[in-house]
PDB file of C-alpha atoms in Angstrom:
ATOM      1  CA  MET V   1      87.286  58.477 149.500  1.00  0.00           C
ATOM      2  CA  ASP V   2      86.366  59.524 152.743  1.00  0.00           C
ATOM      3  CA  ASN V   3      90.108  59.035 154.159  1.00  0.00           C
ATOM      4  CA  GLU V   4      91.144  61.234 151.562  1.00  0.00           C
ATOM      5  CA  ARG V   5      88.514  64.047 152.631  1.00  0.00           C
ATOM      6  CA  ALA V   6      89.757  63.413 156.328  1.00  0.00           C
ATOM      7  CA  CYS V   7      93.232  63.539 155.363  1.00  0.00           C
ATOM      8  CA  CYS V   8      92.851  66.665 153.310  1.00  0.00           C
ATOM      9  CA  GLU V   9      90.938  68.721 156.213  1.00  0.00           C
ATOM     10  CA  LEU V  10      93.619  70.861 158.023  1.00  0.00           C
ATOM     11  CA  SER V  11      93.501  72.515 161.457  1.00  0.00           C
ATOM     12  CA  ASP V  12      94.942  75.902 161.908  1.00  0.00           C
ATOM     13  CA  GLU V  13      97.618  73.898 164.216  1.00  0.00           C
ATOM     14  CA  ASP V  14      98.401  72.055 160.979  1.00  0.00           C
ATOM     15  CA  LEU V  15      98.815  75.225 159.017  1.00  0.00           C
ATOM     16  CA  ARG V  16     101.189  76.903 161.978  1.00  0.00           C
ATOM     17  CA  ALA V  17     103.403  73.859 161.888  1.00  0.00           C
ATOM     18  CA  ALA V  18     103.701  73.808 158.009  1.00  0.00           C
ATOM     19  CA  VAL V  19     104.622  77.829 158.191  1.00  0.00           C
ATOM     20  CA  LYS V  20     107.117  76.729 161.115  1.00  0.00           C
ATOM     21  CA  ASP V  21     108.483  74.197 158.936  1.00  0.00           C
ATOM     22  CA  LEU V  22     109.541  76.681 155.900  1.00  0.00           C
ATOM     23  CA  LYS V  23     111.809  78.605 158.583  1.00  0.00           C
ATOM     24  CA  THR V  24     111.247  81.641 156.550  1.00  0.00           C
ATOM     25  CA  TYR V  25     108.897  84.643 156.912  1.00  0.00           C
ATOM     26  CA  VAL V  26     105.748  84.394 155.295  1.00  0.00           C
ATOM     27  CA  ASP V  27     103.837  87.386 154.455  1.00  0.00           C
ATOM     28  CA  VAL V  28     100.284  85.853 154.732  1.00  0.00           C
ATOM     29  CA  THR V  29      97.842  85.527 157.656  1.00  0.00           C
ATOM     30  CA  GLU V  30      96.443  82.447 158.728  1.00  0.00           C
ATOM     31  CA  GLU V  31      93.070  83.364 157.641  1.00  0.00           C
ATOM     32  CA  ASP V  32      94.428  84.112 153.989  1.00  0.00           C
ATOM     33  CA  LEU V  33      96.711  80.824 154.072  1.00  0.00           C
ATOM     34  CA  MET V  34      93.258  79.055 154.886  1.00  0.00           C
ATOM     35  CA  LYS V  35      91.581  80.682 151.900  1.00  0.00           C
ATOM     36  CA  ILE V  36      94.607  79.873 149.647  1.00  0.00           C
ATOM     37  CA  TYR V  37      94.608  76.184 151.010  1.00  0.00           C
ATOM     38  CA  ALA V  38      90.758  75.788 150.582  1.00  0.00           C
ATOM     39  CA  ALA V  39      91.073  77.186 146.924  1.00  0.00           C
ATOM     40  CA  ALA V  40      93.856  74.718 146.120  1.00  0.00           C
ATOM     41  CA  ILE V  41      91.847  71.688 147.582  1.00  0.00           C
ATOM     42  CA  ARG V  42      88.701  72.885 145.419  1.00  0.00           C
ATOM     43  CA  HIS V  43      90.804  72.963 142.575  1.00  0.00           C
ATOM     44  CA  ALA V  44      92.375  69.396 143.121  1.00  0.00           C
ATOM     45  CA  ARG V  45      88.873  67.905 143.607  1.00  0.00           C
ATOM     46  CA  GLU V  46      87.639  69.217 140.339  1.00  0.00           C
ATOM     47  CA  ARG V  47      90.779  68.164 138.171  1.00  0.00           C
ATOM     48  CA  LEU V  48      90.409  64.886 139.787  1.00  0.00           C
ATOM     49  CA  ALA V  49      86.757  64.875 139.198  1.00  0.00           C
ATOM     50  CA  SER V  50      87.469  65.421 135.688  1.00  0.00           C
ATOM     51  CA  ARG V  51      89.891  62.911 135.226  1.00  0.00           C
ATOM     52  CA  VAL V  52      88.402  60.046 133.040  1.00  0.00           C
ATOM     53  CA  PRO V  53      90.342  56.800 132.885  1.00  0.00           C
ATOM     54  CA  VAL V  54      90.729  55.297 129.521  1.00  0.00           C
ATOM     55  CA  ARG V  55      89.379  52.064 131.160  1.00  0.00           C
ATOM     56  CA  ASP V  56      85.982  54.128 131.790  1.00  0.00           C
ATOM     57  CA  ALA V  57      86.032  55.118 128.159  1.00  0.00           C
ATOM     58  CA  MET V  58      87.381  52.211 126.120  1.00  0.00           C
ATOM     59  CA  THR V  59      85.455  49.418 124.320  1.00  0.00           C
ATOM     60  CA  LYS V  60      85.990  46.070 126.277  1.00  0.00           C
ATOM     61  CA  GLU V  61      84.935  43.732 123.295  1.00  0.00           C
ATOM     62  CA  VAL V  62      87.849  44.082 120.783  1.00  0.00           C
ATOM     63  CA  ILE V  63      88.146  42.450 117.527  1.00  0.00           C
ATOM     64  CA  THR V  64      91.653  41.242 116.828  1.00  0.00           C
ATOM     65  CA  VAL V  65      93.644  39.152 114.535  1.00  0.00           C
ATOM     66  CA  ARG V  66      96.944  37.176 114.906  1.00  0.00           C
ATOM     67  CA  ARG V  67      99.876  38.074 112.706  1.00  0.00           C
ATOM     68  CA  GLU V  68      99.835  34.690 110.872  1.00  0.00           C
ATOM     69  CA  ALA V  69      96.398  35.499 109.712  1.00  0.00           C
ATOM     70  CA  ASP V  70      96.087  36.024 105.617  1.00  0.00           C
ATOM     71  CA  VAL V  71      95.516  39.498 104.759  1.00  0.00           C
ATOM     72  CA  HIS V  72      92.224  38.779 103.050  1.00  0.00           C
ATOM     73  CA  GLU V  73      91.042  37.478 106.435  1.00  0.00           C
ATOM     74  CA  ALA V  74      91.803  40.885 108.039  1.00  0.00           C
ATOM     75  CA  ALA V  75      90.177  42.813 105.259  1.00  0.00           C
ATOM     76  CA  LYS V  76      87.061  40.753 105.567  1.00  0.00           C
ATOM     77  CA  LEU V  77      87.122  41.386 109.409  1.00  0.00           C
ATOM     78  CA  LEU V  78      87.470  44.980 108.929  1.00  0.00           C
ATOM     79  CA  SER V  79      84.530  45.151 106.481  1.00  0.00           C
ATOM     80  CA  GLU V  80      82.420  42.893 108.353  1.00  0.00           C
ATOM     81  CA  ARG V  81      82.686  44.482 111.498  1.00  0.00           C
ATOM     82  CA  LYS V  82      82.715  47.957 109.800  1.00  0.00           C
ATOM     83  CA  ILE V  83      85.852  49.077 111.642  1.00  0.00           C
ATOM     84  CA  SER V  84      88.725  50.798 110.171  1.00  0.00           C
ATOM     85  CA  GLY V  85      91.409  48.895 111.985  1.00  0.00           C
ATOM     86  CA  MET V  86      92.374  46.371 114.657  1.00  0.00           C
ATOM     87  CA  PRO V  87      94.889  45.243 117.060  1.00  0.00           C
ATOM     88  CA  VAL V  88      97.217  42.522 116.080  1.00  0.00           C
ATOM     89  CA  THR V  89      97.875  40.120 118.978  1.00  0.00           C
ATOM     90  CA  ASP V  90     100.279  37.103 119.820  1.00  0.00           C
ATOM     91  CA  ASP V  91      99.303  33.620 121.168  1.00  0.00           C
ATOM     92  CA  ARG V  92      99.656  35.184 124.840  1.00  0.00           C
ATOM     93  CA  GLY V  93      96.909  38.150 123.906  1.00  0.00           C
ATOM     94  CA  ARG V  94      99.913  40.791 123.957  1.00  0.00           C
ATOM     95  CA  VAL V  95      99.579  43.704 121.315  1.00  0.00           C
ATOM     96  CA  VAL V  96     102.357  43.104 118.716  1.00  0.00           C
ATOM     97  CA  GLY V  97     100.889  45.313 115.979  1.00  0.00           C
ATOM     98  CA  VAL V  98      98.126  47.123 114.334  1.00  0.00           C
ATOM     99  CA  ILE V  99      96.486  46.562 110.895  1.00  0.00           C
ATOM    100  CA  SER V 100      94.110  49.347 109.366  1.00  0.00           C
ATOM    101  CA  GLU V 101      92.489  49.886 106.291  1.00  0.00           C
ATOM    102  CA  ALA V 102      95.322  52.344 105.337  1.00  0.00           C
ATOM    103  CA  ASP V 103      97.703  49.486 105.646  1.00  0.00           C
ATOM    104  CA  LEU V 104      95.480  47.152 103.523  1.00  0.00           C
ATOM    105  CA  LEU V 105      95.218  49.940 100.843  1.00  0.00           C
ATOM    106  CA  PHE V 106      98.930  50.939 100.985  1.00  0.00           C
ATOM    107  CA  LEU V 107      99.666  46.850 100.444  1.00  0.00           C
ATOM    108  CA  ALA V 108      97.398  47.405  97.113  1.00  0.00           C
ATOM    109  CA  GLY V 109      99.433  50.107  96.018  1.00  0.00           C
ATOM    110  CA  VAL V 110      97.478  53.138  97.053  1.00  0.00           C
ATOM    111  CA  LYS V 111      99.782  55.843  97.922  1.00  0.00           C
ATOM    112  CA  ARG V 112      99.525  57.834 101.198  1.00  0.00           C
ATOM    113  CA  GLY V 113      99.387  61.601 100.806  1.00  0.00           C
ATOM    114  CA  HIS V 114     102.484  63.269 102.224  1.00  0.00           C
ATOM    115  CA  THR V 115     102.163  65.793 104.709  1.00  0.00           C
ATOM    116  CA  PHE V 116     104.463  68.468 106.362  1.00  0.00           C
ATOM    117  CA  GLY V 117     105.075  66.090 108.996  1.00  0.00           C
ATOM    118  CA  ASP V 118     106.232  63.345 106.629  1.00  0.00           C
ATOM    119  CA  VAL V 119     108.494  65.665 104.760  1.00  0.00           C
ATOM    120  CA  LEU V 120     109.922  67.116 108.236  1.00  0.00           C
ATOM    121  CA  ARG V 121     110.829  63.271 109.353  1.00  0.00           C
ATOM    122  CA  HIS V 122     112.162  62.506 106.176  1.00  0.00           C
ATOM    123  CA  VAL V 123     114.508  65.487 106.590  1.00  0.00           C
ATOM    124  CA  LEU V 124     115.493  64.603 110.055  1.00  0.00           C
ATOM    125  CA  GLY V 125     116.548  61.007 108.574  1.00  0.00           C
ATOM    126  CA  GLU V 126     113.752  58.791 109.279  1.00  0.00           C
ATOM    127  CA  PRO V 127     113.093  56.361 106.762  1.00  0.00           C
ATOM    128  CA  VAL V 128     110.440  56.796 104.092  1.00  0.00           C
ATOM    129  CA  ARG V 129     107.573  54.142 104.568  1.00  0.00           C
ATOM    130  CA  LYS V 130     108.128  51.787 101.507  1.00  0.00           C
ATOM    131  CA  ARG V 131     105.139  49.801 100.218  1.00  0.00           C
ATOM    132  CA  LYS V 132     104.994  46.566 101.941  1.00  0.00           C
ATOM    133  CA  ALA V 133     104.581  43.113 100.329  1.00  0.00           C
ATOM    134  CA  GLY V 134     103.215  39.965 101.806  1.00  0.00           C
ATOM    135  CA  ASN V 135     100.288  37.775 102.250  1.00  0.00           C
ATOM    136  CA  THR V 136     100.022  37.673 106.259  1.00  0.00           C
ATOM    137  CA  VAL V 137      98.862  40.258 108.618  1.00  0.00           C
ATOM    138  CA  GLY V 138     102.478  40.370 110.041  1.00  0.00           C
ATOM    139  CA  ASP V 139     103.908  41.124 106.735  1.00  0.00           C
ATOM    140  CA  VAL V 140     101.804  44.725 106.523  1.00  0.00           C
ATOM    141  CA  MET V 141     100.687  45.461 110.134  1.00  0.00           C
ATOM    142  CA  SER V 142     102.139  48.516 111.531  1.00  0.00           C
ATOM    143  CA  SER V 143     104.527  47.694 114.545  1.00  0.00           C
ATOM    144  CA  PRO V 144     105.127  48.304 117.008  1.00  0.00           C
ATOM    145  CA  ALA V 145     101.907  49.219 118.299  1.00  0.00           C
ATOM    146  CA  LEU V 146     101.146  52.387 119.938  1.00  0.00           C
ATOM    147  CA  THR V 147      99.286  51.237 123.179  1.00  0.00           C
ATOM    148  CA  ILE V 148      98.074  53.137 126.101  1.00  0.00           C
ATOM    149  CA  SER V 149      97.328  52.002 129.760  1.00  0.00           C
ATOM    150  CA  SER V 150      93.992  51.644 131.231  1.00  0.00           C
ATOM    151  CA  ASP V 151      94.783  53.817 133.988  1.00  0.00           C
ATOM    152  CA  ALA V 152      95.804  56.871 131.515  1.00  0.00           C
ATOM    153  CA  ASP V 153      93.581  59.753 131.426  1.00  0.00           C
ATOM    154  CA  ILE V 154      91.473  59.880 127.991  1.00  0.00           C
ATOM    155  CA  ARG V 155      93.008  63.409 127.445  1.00  0.00           C
ATOM    156  CA  GLU V 156      96.499  61.472 127.156  1.00  0.00           C
ATOM    157  CA  ALA V 157      94.741  59.605 124.614  1.00  0.00           C
ATOM    158  CA  ALA V 158      93.400  62.270 122.912  1.00  0.00           C
ATOM    159  CA  ARG V 159      96.938  63.830 122.732  1.00  0.00           C
ATOM    160  CA  VAL V 160      98.127  60.548 121.002  1.00  0.00           C
ATOM    161  CA  PHE V 161      95.594  60.619 118.458  1.00  0.00           C
ATOM    162  CA  ASP V 162      96.301  64.370 117.378  1.00  0.00           C
ATOM    163  CA  GLN V 163     100.075  63.792 117.527  1.00  0.00           C
ATOM    164  CA  ARG V 164     100.263  60.537 115.564  1.00  0.00           C
ATOM    165  CA  ARG V 165      97.226  61.144 113.435  1.00  0.00           C
ATOM    166  CA  ILE V 166      95.724  57.746 114.381  1.00  0.00           C
ATOM    167  CA  LYS V 167      92.106  56.718 115.167  1.00  0.00           C
ATOM    168  CA  ARG V 168      92.356  54.373 117.949  1.00  0.00           C
ATOM    169  CA  LEU V 169      94.768  52.756 120.512  1.00  0.00           C
ATOM    170  CA  PRO V 170      94.817  49.351 121.954  1.00  0.00           C
ATOM    171  CA  VAL V 171      94.488  49.583 125.741  1.00  0.00           C
ATOM    172  CA  VAL V 172      96.818  47.306 127.877  1.00  0.00           C
ATOM    173  CA  ASP V 173      97.013  46.071 131.357  1.00  0.00           C
ATOM    174  CA  SER V 174     100.429  46.407 133.405  1.00  0.00           C
ATOM    175  CA  GLU V 175     101.774  42.914 131.702  1.00  0.00           C
ATOM    176  CA  GLY V 176     100.985  44.422 128.311  1.00  0.00           C
ATOM    177  CA  ASN V 177      98.041  42.113 127.749  1.00  0.00           C
ATOM    178  CA  LEU V 178      95.230  43.721 125.570  1.00  0.00           C
ATOM    179  CA  VAL V 179      92.129  44.595 127.835  1.00  0.00           C
ATOM    180  CA  GLY V 180      90.223  47.124 125.305  1.00  0.00           C
ATOM    181  CA  ILE V 181      90.748  49.692 122.592  1.00  0.00           C
ATOM    182  CA  ILE V 182      89.751  53.362 122.892  1.00  0.00           C
ATOM    183  CA  SER V 183      88.945  55.337 119.759  1.00  0.00           C
ATOM    184  CA  ARG V 184      88.310  59.121 118.881  1.00  0.00           C
ATOM    185  CA  ALA V 185      84.541  58.193 118.866  1.00  0.00           C
ATOM    186  CA  ASP V 186      84.849  56.982 122.428  1.00  0.00           C
ATOM    187  CA  ILE V 187      86.438  59.959 123.858  1.00  0.00           C
ATOM    188  CA  VAL V 188      83.493  61.955 122.160  1.00  0.00           C
ATOM    189  CA  ARG V 189      80.880  59.791 123.468  1.00  0.00           C
ATOM    190  CA  VAL V 190      82.402  60.286 126.922  1.00  0.00           C
ATOM    191  CA  MET V 191      82.319  64.048 126.504  1.00  0.00           C
ATOM    192  CA  GLY V 192      78.806  64.133 125.346  1.00  0.00           C
ATOM    193  CA  ARG V 193      77.867  62.200 128.556  1.00  0.00           C
ATOM    194  CA  SER V 194      79.511  64.861 130.617  1.00  0.00           C
ATOM    195  CA  THR V 195      77.879  67.883 129.380  1.00  0.00           C
TER     196      THR V 195
END
């Protein structure tokens, strides 16, 4: 951080050289240019300070299930742990899907309400989701899973929650391995800490 600060402090000579590099007339005084630069640095620092990486908000202890597991085992895990969904992983710890209460209810025949977005997707040619059948988690999970990088900003996670109408996102490292999970509640908790 000290290197960044040192790197970001400009001298009058730096500003003169930068203006000369433009090879055009700039109608501001050096003093005005210094004020603009100082304001830009302040805004950048505020923006970076308000950025919260997903890794700082996520839950690291993640309840998972394997795709080969019986749907009853998944339902029991969701119920006992009082969670509404969980990642489905392969034998290497990679996320291959997500199973939620909604998937299990859909399996049981409970129809999901159609929203304007569902109708629009159908009009645009996307297939209508049919009732799933099967006995294993792999048969009924939502796949491929939407995931997010641990380096992403929580605002990106919030946008995905809003756009996709989901409650949680598995967090993965650069190799696609599960490292955590972030939920809407995690983001609310972080927002509560910062006020």
